[in-house]
Short mmCIF file of C-alpha atoms in Angstrom, two decimals:
data_model
loop_
_atom_site.label_atom_id
_atom_site.label_comp_id
_atom_site.label_asym_id
_atom_site.label_seq_id
_atom_site.Cartn_x
_atom_site.Cartn_y
_atom_site.Cartn_z
CA UNK A 256 17.06 -10.81 38.96
CA UNK A 257 15.93 -10.18 35.02
CA UNK A 258 13.71 -7.59 34.98
CA UNK A 259 10.10 -8.18 34.17
CA UNK A 260 8.33 -8.29 31.45
CA UNK A 261 6.76 -5.31 30.15
CA UNK A 262 2.78 -5.11 30.56
CA UNK A 263 0.71 -5.32 27.57
CA UNK A 264 -1.10 -2.68 26.17
CA UNK A 265 -4.51 -3.73 25.06
CA UNK A 266 -4.76 0.02 23.72
CA UNK A 267 -1.88 0.17 21.78
CA UNK A 268 -3.65 -0.36 18.03
CA UNK A 269 -5.48 2.46 18.61
CA UNK A 270 -3.24 5.06 20.83
CA UNK A 271 -2.49 7.37 17.54
CA UNK A 272 -5.83 8.01 17.46
CA UNK A 273 -5.51 9.91 20.82
CA UNK A 274 -2.96 12.65 18.55
CA UNK A 275 -5.21 14.75 17.41
CA UNK A 276 -3.59 15.77 13.66
CA UNK A 277 -3.80 11.84 13.39
CA UNK A 278 -7.44 12.08 13.85
CA UNK A 279 -7.75 14.23 11.54
CA UNK A 280 -5.54 13.22 8.77
CA UNK A 281 -6.29 9.57 9.47
CA UNK A 282 -10.28 10.72 8.70
CA UNK A 283 -9.70 11.58 5.26
CA UNK A 284 -7.77 9.00 4.11
CA UNK A 285 -11.18 6.62 5.80
CA UNK A 286 -13.25 9.00 3.73
CA UNK A 287 -10.50 9.06 0.38
CA UNK A 288 -10.32 4.95 0.09
CA UNK A 289 -13.86 4.86 0.78
CA UNK A 290 -14.62 7.49 -2.08
CA UNK A 291 -12.11 5.30 -4.39
CA UNK A 292 -14.35 1.97 -3.41
CA UNK A 293 -17.22 3.85 -4.68
CA UNK A 294 -15.38 5.00 -7.69
CA UNK A 295 -14.50 1.88 -8.53
CA UNK A 296 -18.31 0.64 -8.97
CA UNK A 297 -19.86 4.07 -10.48
CA UNK A 298 -16.92 4.10 -12.97
CA UNK A 299 -17.41 0.85 -14.69
CA UNK A 300 -21.05 1.13 -15.33
CA UNK A 301 -20.20 5.36 -16.21
CA UNK A 302 -18.19 4.14 -18.70
CA UNK A 303 -21.01 1.08 -20.00
CA UNK A 304 -23.55 4.31 -19.75
CA UNK A 305 -21.13 6.06 -22.08
CA UNK A 306 -22.07 3.55 -24.66
CA UNK A 307 -18.36 1.32 -23.57
CA UNK A 308 -17.46 -1.86 -23.35
CA UNK A 309 -14.39 -4.13 -22.45
CA UNK A 310 -12.17 -2.15 -24.70
CA UNK A 311 -13.26 0.98 -23.27
CA UNK A 312 -13.33 -0.06 -20.01
CA UNK A 313 -9.71 -1.01 -20.11
CA UNK A 314 -8.79 1.67 -21.48
CA UNK A 315 -10.06 3.68 -18.12
CA UNK A 316 -7.96 1.40 -15.84
CA UNK A 317 -4.97 1.27 -18.10
CA UNK A 318 -5.33 5.31 -17.87
CA UNK A 319 -5.64 5.30 -13.62
CA UNK A 320 -2.67 3.10 -13.88
CA UNK A 321 -0.56 4.85 -16.21
CA UNK A 322 -1.32 7.76 -14.00
CA UNK A 323 -0.12 6.30 -10.92
CA UNK A 324 3.51 4.62 -11.85
CA UNK A 325 4.56 8.05 -13.89
CA UNK A 326 3.67 10.07 -10.88
CA UNK A 327 5.64 7.80 -8.24
CA UNK A 328 8.81 8.99 -8.17
CA UNK A 329 7.55 12.45 -9.01
CA UNK A 330 5.36 11.99 -5.64
CA UNK A 331 7.70 10.60 -3.61
CA UNK A 332 10.61 13.78 -4.49
CA UNK A 333 7.59 16.78 -4.19
CA UNK A 334 7.01 14.76 -0.34
CA UNK A 335 10.62 15.51 0.43
CA UNK A 336 10.57 19.50 -0.82
CA UNK A 337 7.01 20.74 -0.25
CA UNK A 338 4.98 19.98 2.99
CA UNK A 339 3.66 17.30 2.87
CA UNK A 340 0.09 18.78 4.58
CA UNK A 341 -0.24 21.32 1.53
CA UNK A 342 0.91 18.46 -1.08
CA UNK A 343 -2.31 15.87 0.67
CA UNK A 344 -4.88 18.98 0.20
CA UNK A 345 -3.83 20.08 -3.29
CA UNK A 346 -4.35 15.89 -4.48
CA UNK A 347 -7.48 15.65 -2.52
CA UNK A 348 -8.72 19.22 -3.85
CA UNK A 349 -7.56 17.04 -7.63
CA UNK A 350 -9.21 14.34 -7.17
CA UNK A 351 -12.45 16.65 -5.99
CA UNK A 352 -12.49 18.05 -8.94
CA UNK A 353 -12.08 15.63 -10.94
CA UNK A 354 -15.00 13.63 -9.73
CA UNK A 355 -17.15 16.28 -9.69
CA UNK A 356 -16.57 16.93 -13.46
CA UNK A 357 -18.25 13.33 -13.79
CA UNK A 358 -20.41 14.46 -11.09
CA UNK A 359 -21.82 17.09 -13.31
CA UNK A 360 -21.44 15.74 -16.67
CA UNK A 361 -24.06 13.61 -15.18
CA UNK A 362 -26.49 16.05 -14.70
CA UNK A 363 -26.02 18.03 -18.00
CA UNK A 364 -26.23 14.85 -20.41
CA UNK A 365 -23.45 12.11 -20.22
CA UNK A 366 -20.12 10.99 -19.03
CA UNK A 367 -17.67 10.31 -22.04
CA UNK A 368 -14.91 8.27 -22.72
CA UNK A 369 -12.19 10.78 -23.60
CA UNK A 370 -13.27 12.60 -20.47
CA UNK A 371 -13.35 9.37 -17.81
CA UNK A 372 -10.04 8.50 -19.39
CA UNK A 373 -8.51 11.99 -18.20
CA UNK A 374 -10.42 11.84 -14.96
CA UNK A 375 -9.03 8.07 -14.50
CA UNK A 376 -5.50 9.23 -15.12
CA UNK A 377 -5.52 12.34 -12.82
CA UNK A 378 -6.85 9.84 -9.62
CA UNK A 379 -3.80 7.77 -10.03
CA UNK A 380 -1.66 10.62 -10.64
CA UNK A 381 -2.78 11.67 -6.88
CA UNK A 382 -2.54 8.32 -5.65
CA UNK A 383 0.93 8.55 -6.65
CA UNK A 384 1.48 11.88 -4.85
CA UNK A 385 -0.78 11.23 -2.23
CA UNK A 386 0.80 7.51 -0.65
CA UNK A 387 4.71 8.96 -0.41
CA UNK A 388 2.77 12.64 1.53
CA UNK A 389 1.33 10.36 3.60
CA UNK A 390 4.23 8.12 4.26
CA UNK A 391 6.41 10.47 5.06
CA UNK A 392 4.27 12.48 7.18
CA UNK A 393 3.49 9.77 9.68
CA UNK A 394 6.51 10.34 11.39
CA UNK A 395 6.75 13.81 11.95
CA UNK A 396 3.36 13.53 14.13
CA UNK A 397 3.58 10.61 15.92
CA UNK A 398 6.11 9.37 18.40
CA UNK A 399 8.32 5.46 16.65
CA UNK A 400 6.65 3.55 19.40
CA UNK A 401 2.68 4.18 17.78
CA UNK A 402 4.10 4.29 14.03
CA UNK A 403 3.27 0.45 13.78
CA UNK A 404 -0.19 0.70 14.94
CA UNK A 405 -1.02 3.70 12.35
CA UNK A 406 0.14 1.69 9.59
CA UNK A 407 -2.13 -1.17 11.35
CA UNK A 408 -5.22 1.21 10.75
CA UNK A 409 -4.81 2.09 7.74
CA UNK A 410 -3.99 -1.10 6.38
CA UNK A 411 -6.61 -2.39 8.74
CA UNK A 412 -9.52 0.06 7.03
CA UNK A 413 -8.25 0.01 3.56
CA UNK A 414 -9.70 -3.53 2.30
CA UNK A 415 -12.58 -3.24 4.11
CA UNK A 416 -13.60 0.27 2.78
CA UNK A 417 -11.52 -0.05 -0.58
CA UNK A 418 -12.74 -3.56 -1.53
CA UNK A 419 -16.20 -4.32 0.32
CA UNK A 420 -17.62 -1.45 2.02
CA UNK A 421 -17.04 0.91 -0.57
CA UNK A 422 -18.39 -0.63 -3.85
CA UNK A 423 -20.78 -1.82 -2.04
CA UNK A 424 -21.92 1.29 -0.88
CA UNK A 425 -21.68 1.98 -4.63
CA UNK A 426 -23.63 -1.09 -6.09
CA UNK A 427 -26.93 0.63 -4.50
CA UNK A 428 -26.45 4.24 -4.90
CA UNK A 429 -26.25 3.32 -8.71
CA UNK A 430 -29.03 0.89 -8.76
CA UNK A 431 -31.48 3.64 -7.33
CA UNK A 432 -30.74 6.81 -9.48
CA UNK A 433 -31.16 7.20 -12.50
CA UNK A 434 -27.83 7.27 -14.23
CA UNK A 435 -24.89 5.87 -12.95
CA UNK A 436 -22.89 9.21 -13.02
CA UNK A 437 -25.14 11.00 -10.15
CA UNK A 438 -24.06 8.30 -8.01
CA UNK A 439 -20.82 10.54 -8.21
CA UNK A 440 -22.23 12.65 -5.82
CA UNK A 441 -21.28 10.37 -3.16
CA UNK A 442 -17.64 10.19 -4.16
CA UNK A 443 -17.84 13.69 -4.61
CA UNK A 444 -19.02 14.05 -0.93
CA UNK A 445 -16.69 11.54 0.86
CA UNK A 446 -13.25 13.59 -1.25
CA UNK A 447 -14.99 16.99 -0.04
CA UNK A 448 -15.00 15.59 3.73
CA UNK A 449 -11.73 14.75 3.45
CA UNK A 450 -10.69 17.83 2.00
CA UNK A 451 -12.01 19.73 5.15
CA UNK A 452 -10.19 17.32 7.90
CA UNK A 453 -7.29 17.86 6.05
CA UNK A 454 -7.23 21.84 6.40
CA UNK A 455 -7.67 20.62 10.26
CA UNK A 456 -3.83 19.54 10.48
CA UNK A 457 -1.39 21.90 11.98
CA UNK A 458 1.91 22.23 10.71
CA UNK A 459 4.69 19.03 11.58
CA UNK A 460 6.79 19.96 14.22
CA UNK A 461 10.40 21.16 13.69
CA UNK A 462 12.60 18.95 13.54
CA UNK A 463 14.72 18.66 17.15
CA UNK A 464 18.63 17.90 17.27
CA UNK A 465 18.31 14.72 18.09
CA UNK A 466 15.79 13.41 15.50
CA UNK A 467 18.64 15.65 12.57
CA UNK A 468 21.45 13.47 14.52
CA UNK A 469 19.60 10.19 14.12
CA UNK A 470 18.40 10.87 10.21
CA UNK A 471 22.42 11.70 9.83
CA UNK A 472 23.56 8.96 12.17
CA UNK A 473 21.59 6.95 9.76
CA UNK A 474 22.72 8.08 6.44
CA UNK A 475 26.21 7.74 7.43
CA UNK A 476 25.68 4.12 8.36
CA UNK A 477 25.52 3.37 4.74
CA UNK A 478 27.21 5.67 3.61
CA UNK A 479 24.62 8.60 1.84
CA UNK A 480 26.18 11.27 3.55
CA UNK A 481 25.59 13.85 0.44
CA UNK A 482 24.88 17.25 1.43
CA UNK A 483 20.74 17.66 2.76
CA UNK A 484 19.93 20.57 1.69
CA UNK A 485 17.86 20.38 -0.75
CA UNK A 486 19.16 21.81 -4.31
CA UNK A 487 17.18 24.41 -6.21
CA UNK A 488 16.13 23.51 -10.07
CA UNK A 489 15.67 20.96 -11.99
CA UNK A 490 19.22 20.02 -11.66
CA UNK A 491 17.90 19.62 -7.82
CA UNK A 492 14.67 17.30 -8.78
CA UNK A 493 17.47 14.95 -10.62
CA UNK A 494 20.04 14.70 -6.55
CA UNK A 495 16.96 13.66 -4.97
CA UNK A 496 16.65 10.89 -7.07
CA UNK A 497 20.10 9.83 -7.26
CA UNK A 498 20.53 10.39 -3.61
CA UNK A 499 17.57 8.09 -2.56
CA UNK A 500 18.19 5.55 -5.06
CA UNK A 501 22.41 5.63 -3.90
CA UNK A 502 20.94 5.15 -0.66
CA UNK A 503 18.56 2.19 -1.15
CA UNK A 504 21.48 0.68 -3.14
CA UNK A 505 23.58 0.83 -0.57
CA UNK A 506 21.22 -0.69 2.31
CA UNK A 507 21.12 -4.60 1.72
CA UNK A 508 18.06 -4.83 3.77
CA UNK A 509 16.06 -1.94 2.06
CA UNK A 510 16.97 -3.19 -1.57
CA UNK A 511 16.99 -7.03 -0.86
CA UNK A 512 13.64 -6.47 0.32
CA UNK A 513 12.16 -4.43 -2.89
CA UNK A 514 13.64 -7.08 -5.42
CA UNK A 515 11.94 -9.81 -3.22
CA UNK A 516 8.57 -7.63 -3.86
CA UNK A 517 9.24 -7.40 -7.49
CA UNK A 518 9.68 -11.12 -7.81
CA UNK A 519 6.85 -11.43 -5.64
CA UNK A 520 4.73 -9.31 -7.92
CA UNK A 521 5.60 -11.16 -10.95
CA UNK A 522 4.90 -14.92 -10.04
CA UNK A 523 1.23 -14.05 -7.93
CA UNK A 524 -0.43 -11.25 -9.00
CA UNK A 525 -1.45 -12.64 -12.27
CA UNK A 526 -2.43 -15.85 -11.37
CA UNK A 527 -4.49 -13.97 -8.76
CA UNK A 528 -6.17 -11.33 -10.20
CA UNK A 529 -6.49 -13.41 -13.42
CA UNK A 530 -6.78 -17.02 -13.12
CA UNK A 531 -8.62 -16.77 -9.99
CA UNK A 532 -12.04 -16.24 -11.34
CA UNK A 533 -11.74 -18.47 -13.82
CA UNK A 534 -10.97 -21.67 -11.85
CA UNK A 535 -13.47 -20.28 -9.34
CA UNK A 536 -16.32 -20.89 -12.24
CA UNK A 537 -14.99 -23.85 -13.89
CA UNK A 538 -14.85 -25.62 -9.99
CA UNK A 539 -17.27 -23.97 -7.77
CA UNK A 540 -20.07 -22.37 -9.75
CA UNK A 541 -20.60 -20.04 -12.42
CA UNK A 542 -22.35 -17.63 -9.99
CA UNK A 543 -19.71 -14.37 -9.13
CA UNK A 544 -21.02 -14.25 -6.15
CA UNK A 545 -18.90 -17.47 -5.58
CA UNK A 546 -16.30 -15.47 -6.39
CA UNK A 547 -17.27 -12.48 -5.04
CA UNK A 548 -17.58 -13.94 -1.19
CA UNK A 549 -13.04 -15.85 -1.88
CA UNK A 550 -12.56 -11.07 -2.18
CA UNK A 551 -14.29 -10.44 0.68
CA UNK A 552 -12.48 -13.43 2.75
CA UNK A 553 -9.15 -12.52 1.62
CA UNK A 554 -9.46 -8.95 2.63
CA UNK A 555 -10.54 -10.31 6.10
CA UNK A 556 -7.98 -11.83 6.67
CA UNK A 557 -6.22 -8.75 5.34
CA UNK A 558 -7.63 -6.85 7.55
CA UNK A 559 -7.39 -9.24 10.84
CA UNK A 560 -3.33 -9.25 9.98
CA UNK A 561 -2.97 -5.69 10.31
CA UNK A 562 -5.34 -5.72 13.24
CA UNK A 563 -3.17 -8.26 14.79
CA UNK A 564 0.80 -7.05 13.66
CA UNK A 565 -0.44 -3.66 15.56
CA UNK A 566 -1.76 -4.78 18.95
CA UNK A 567 2.18 -5.62 19.68
CA UNK A 568 5.54 -4.41 19.78
CA UNK A 569 7.56 -4.08 16.95
CA UNK A 570 9.28 -7.90 16.98
CA UNK A 571 12.95 -8.21 18.06
CA UNK A 572 13.44 -9.80 14.54
CA UNK A 573 11.69 -7.76 12.45
CA UNK A 574 12.72 -8.48 9.10
CA UNK A 575 13.14 -12.33 10.25
CA UNK A 576 9.43 -11.88 11.19
CA UNK A 577 7.99 -10.38 7.60
CA UNK A 578 9.83 -12.19 5.45
CA UNK A 579 9.31 -15.66 7.21
CA UNK A 580 5.29 -14.28 7.03
CA UNK A 581 5.53 -13.41 3.56
CA UNK A 582 7.14 -16.51 2.21
CA UNK A 583 5.07 -18.63 4.22
CA UNK A 584 1.81 -17.29 3.97
CA UNK A 585 1.63 -17.67 -0.21
CA UNK A 586 1.87 -21.49 0.72
CA UNK A 587 -1.43 -21.49 0.73
CA UNK A 588 -2.09 -19.85 -2.54
CA UNK A 589 -1.02 -23.15 -3.99
CA UNK A 590 -3.41 -25.01 -2.87
CA UNK A 591 -6.13 -22.96 -4.04
CA UNK A 592 -4.65 -23.98 -7.35
CA UNK A 593 -5.26 -27.81 -6.55
CA UNK A 594 -8.60 -28.41 -4.83
CA UNK A 595 -12.05 -28.52 -5.85
CA UNK A 596 -12.94 -27.39 -2.41
CA UNK A 597 -14.76 -24.20 -1.86
CA UNK A 598 -13.81 -24.12 1.66
CA UNK A 599 -10.48 -24.71 1.80
CA UNK A 600 -10.17 -22.10 -0.88
CA UNK A 601 -11.76 -19.52 1.05
CA UNK A 602 -9.58 -20.38 3.87
CA UNK A 603 -6.18 -20.74 2.15
CA UNK A 604 -7.12 -16.95 1.15
CA UNK A 605 -7.49 -15.82 4.05
CA UNK A 606 -4.35 -16.96 5.56
CA UNK A 607 -2.42 -15.26 2.42
CA UNK A 608 -4.30 -11.91 3.13
CA UNK A 609 -3.06 -12.34 6.70
CA UNK A 610 -0.15 -12.92 5.95
CA UNK A 611 0.26 -10.48 3.51
CA UNK A 612 -1.15 -7.32 5.68
CA UNK A 613 1.04 -8.71 8.56
CA UNK A 614 4.06 -8.21 6.80
CA UNK A 615 2.99 -4.95 5.32
CA UNK A 616 2.15 -3.14 8.42
CA UNK A 617 5.83 -3.88 9.61
CA UNK A 618 7.60 -3.54 6.06
CA UNK A 619 5.64 0.82 6.23
CA UNK A 620 7.27 0.84 9.75
CA UNK A 621 10.29 -0.51 9.22
CA UNK A 622 10.36 2.41 6.11
CA UNK A 623 9.26 5.19 8.82
CA UNK A 624 12.00 4.46 11.34
CA UNK A 625 15.06 3.32 9.36
CA UNK A 626 14.66 5.51 6.54
CA UNK A 627 16.43 9.46 7.26
CA UNK A 628 13.14 11.45 7.23
CA UNK A 629 14.72 14.00 4.40
CA UNK A 630 14.51 11.27 2.12
CA UNK A 631 11.52 9.05 3.37
CA UNK A 632 9.39 10.15 0.77
CA UNK A 633 11.58 9.14 -1.76
CA UNK A 634 12.25 6.33 -0.68
CA UNK A 635 8.38 5.86 0.28
CA UNK A 636 8.17 6.23 -4.03
CA UNK A 637 10.62 4.06 -4.95
CA UNK A 638 9.54 1.26 -2.89
CA UNK A 639 5.97 1.99 -4.59
CA UNK A 640 6.91 2.04 -8.06
CA UNK A 641 9.42 -1.00 -7.94
CA UNK A 642 7.38 -3.03 -6.28
CA UNK A 643 4.80 -2.81 -8.60
CA UNK A 644 6.34 -2.57 -12.32
CA UNK A 645 5.92 -5.99 -13.33
CA UNK A 646 2.46 -5.69 -12.07
CA UNK A 647 0.99 -5.07 -16.20
CA UNK A 648 3.44 -7.97 -17.26
CA UNK A 649 2.72 -10.37 -14.82
CA UNK A 650 -1.19 -10.24 -15.33
CA UNK A 651 -0.27 -10.02 -19.45
CA UNK A 652 1.43 -13.81 -19.14
CA UNK A 653 -1.19 -15.15 -16.68
CA UNK A 654 -3.80 -15.87 -19.24
CA UNK A 655 -1.38 -16.99 -22.35
CA UNK A 656 1.33 -19.11 -20.01
CA UNK A 657 -2.01 -20.61 -18.99
CA UNK A 658 -2.91 -21.82 -22.50
CA UNK A 659 0.25 -23.71 -22.53
CA UNK A 660 0.99 -24.89 -18.61
CA UNK A 661 -1.04 -26.49 -16.42
CA UNK A 662 -3.36 -24.11 -14.15
CA UNK A 663 -1.88 -26.18 -11.25
CA UNK A 664 1.34 -25.92 -11.87
CA UNK A 665 1.28 -21.73 -12.17
CA UNK A 666 -0.21 -21.54 -8.75
CA UNK A 667 2.15 -24.03 -7.29
CA UNK A 668 4.89 -22.08 -8.26
CA UNK A 669 3.22 -18.61 -7.19
CA UNK A 670 3.02 -20.71 -4.11
CA UNK A 671 6.29 -21.85 -3.82
CA UNK A 672 8.68 -19.31 -5.62
CA UNK A 673 8.32 -16.21 -3.44
CA UNK A 674 9.37 -18.79 -0.49
CA UNK A 675 12.64 -19.75 -1.85
CA UNK A 676 13.10 -15.54 -2.76
CA UNK A 677 12.29 -14.72 0.54
CA UNK A 678 15.29 -17.18 1.82
CA UNK A 679 17.38 -15.85 -0.83
CA UNK A 680 16.65 -12.41 0.15
CA UNK A 681 17.30 -12.85 4.22
CA UNK A 682 20.38 -15.24 3.58
CA UNK A 683 22.24 -12.07 0.80
CA UNK A 684 21.64 -9.11 2.71
CA UNK A 685 22.04 -10.78 5.94
CA UNK A 686 19.20 -9.84 7.60
CA UNK A 687 19.64 -11.47 10.84
CA UNK A 688 23.00 -9.64 11.39
CA UNK A 689 21.38 -5.99 10.76
CA UNK A 690 18.23 -6.54 12.80
CA UNK A 691 20.23 -7.00 15.86
CA UNK A 692 23.20 -4.18 14.46
CA UNK A 693 19.49 -2.02 14.25
CA UNK A 694 17.20 -2.98 17.45
CA UNK A 695 13.79 -1.06 17.07
CA UNK A 696 11.96 -3.32 20.27
CA UNK A 697 12.88 0.06 22.54
#
């Protein structure tokens, strides 16, 4: 007789919260993300209050992006060489000091543009160190079966707080205080409480013999079987980076997913970030709330997508589902560039957000379950860096391209090309065969 199906766990989505250390860590992440959402608004109006315009605002935003990209790789190396708990605390402390400097400047006078550029760079650099450390610590404090739910929780709260609740709260505070920099005290409070919560995260449990064996087996399967002892000094840093690159190149599902993500960013992010506001204004109306509502609906789609996928077991055909959802979910974006109906634009963006977050939760879980733990921080940072490497180029090309190519054509290409890129990655990396040979549904 066939085995009866396992009963569905209705509490799967919140099961990781039963672990004390994860509650402390997740609470800190929630507050940090909320603070980042507030800072996005506070920063804009602080720049304006300092006498800045679009050029100065661009300089501050660019400093944040530069700090993020420059520190993504070093952050991954540090996450594999330094205790993750210590790294997270240091990043949160530096964030707290940076934001406090802006708040204090608002009290004694006014923050200057150079000051804000430095703070933006520091915050971007902090994110480059925080993300790999957070990704690497989760498999050390949670059982493998709960990683999908943990990533789903983070995927759900990020758009809700960073794109909605944080900016909304900051907008109300900025409107109520005398100077925008005074509103930075709200961001300071969020990071301060986050730091306190991180102080209650206990040391990571020692790696068991079975986990060490599993790591070695995963490395052997991809011929990345160099010595695992971390070398010392500068030579050790380059050795760590080389080991991670070799592992990535020799792991087809990982390499081709990163290549797919790079292509997706190039063709999709520019039209989304640069052109979507203009077609909304031209086709729907000049009221900025129309565009704001679209972004909110896009974020809601991401929240629901994260909740849905993390409420279920990891699919047996996890690579097929991940690439399939990513590829198909961009197709509605082509409709966004064609239609003049607001409800249809909103529905399509909801579907795009749903699919993007659905696939992202699976992807983060795969990294944590299939990458050897001793290099998970480096692989996470490589993923972050490679995936976003072409983001500035995409945004720089979108505007000029719209001057010579019909905007409808650009949106159709942005919606359709990712599907073909995903199909190529799926076939070349032999993902169907790989996921059968490495089941994760038990």
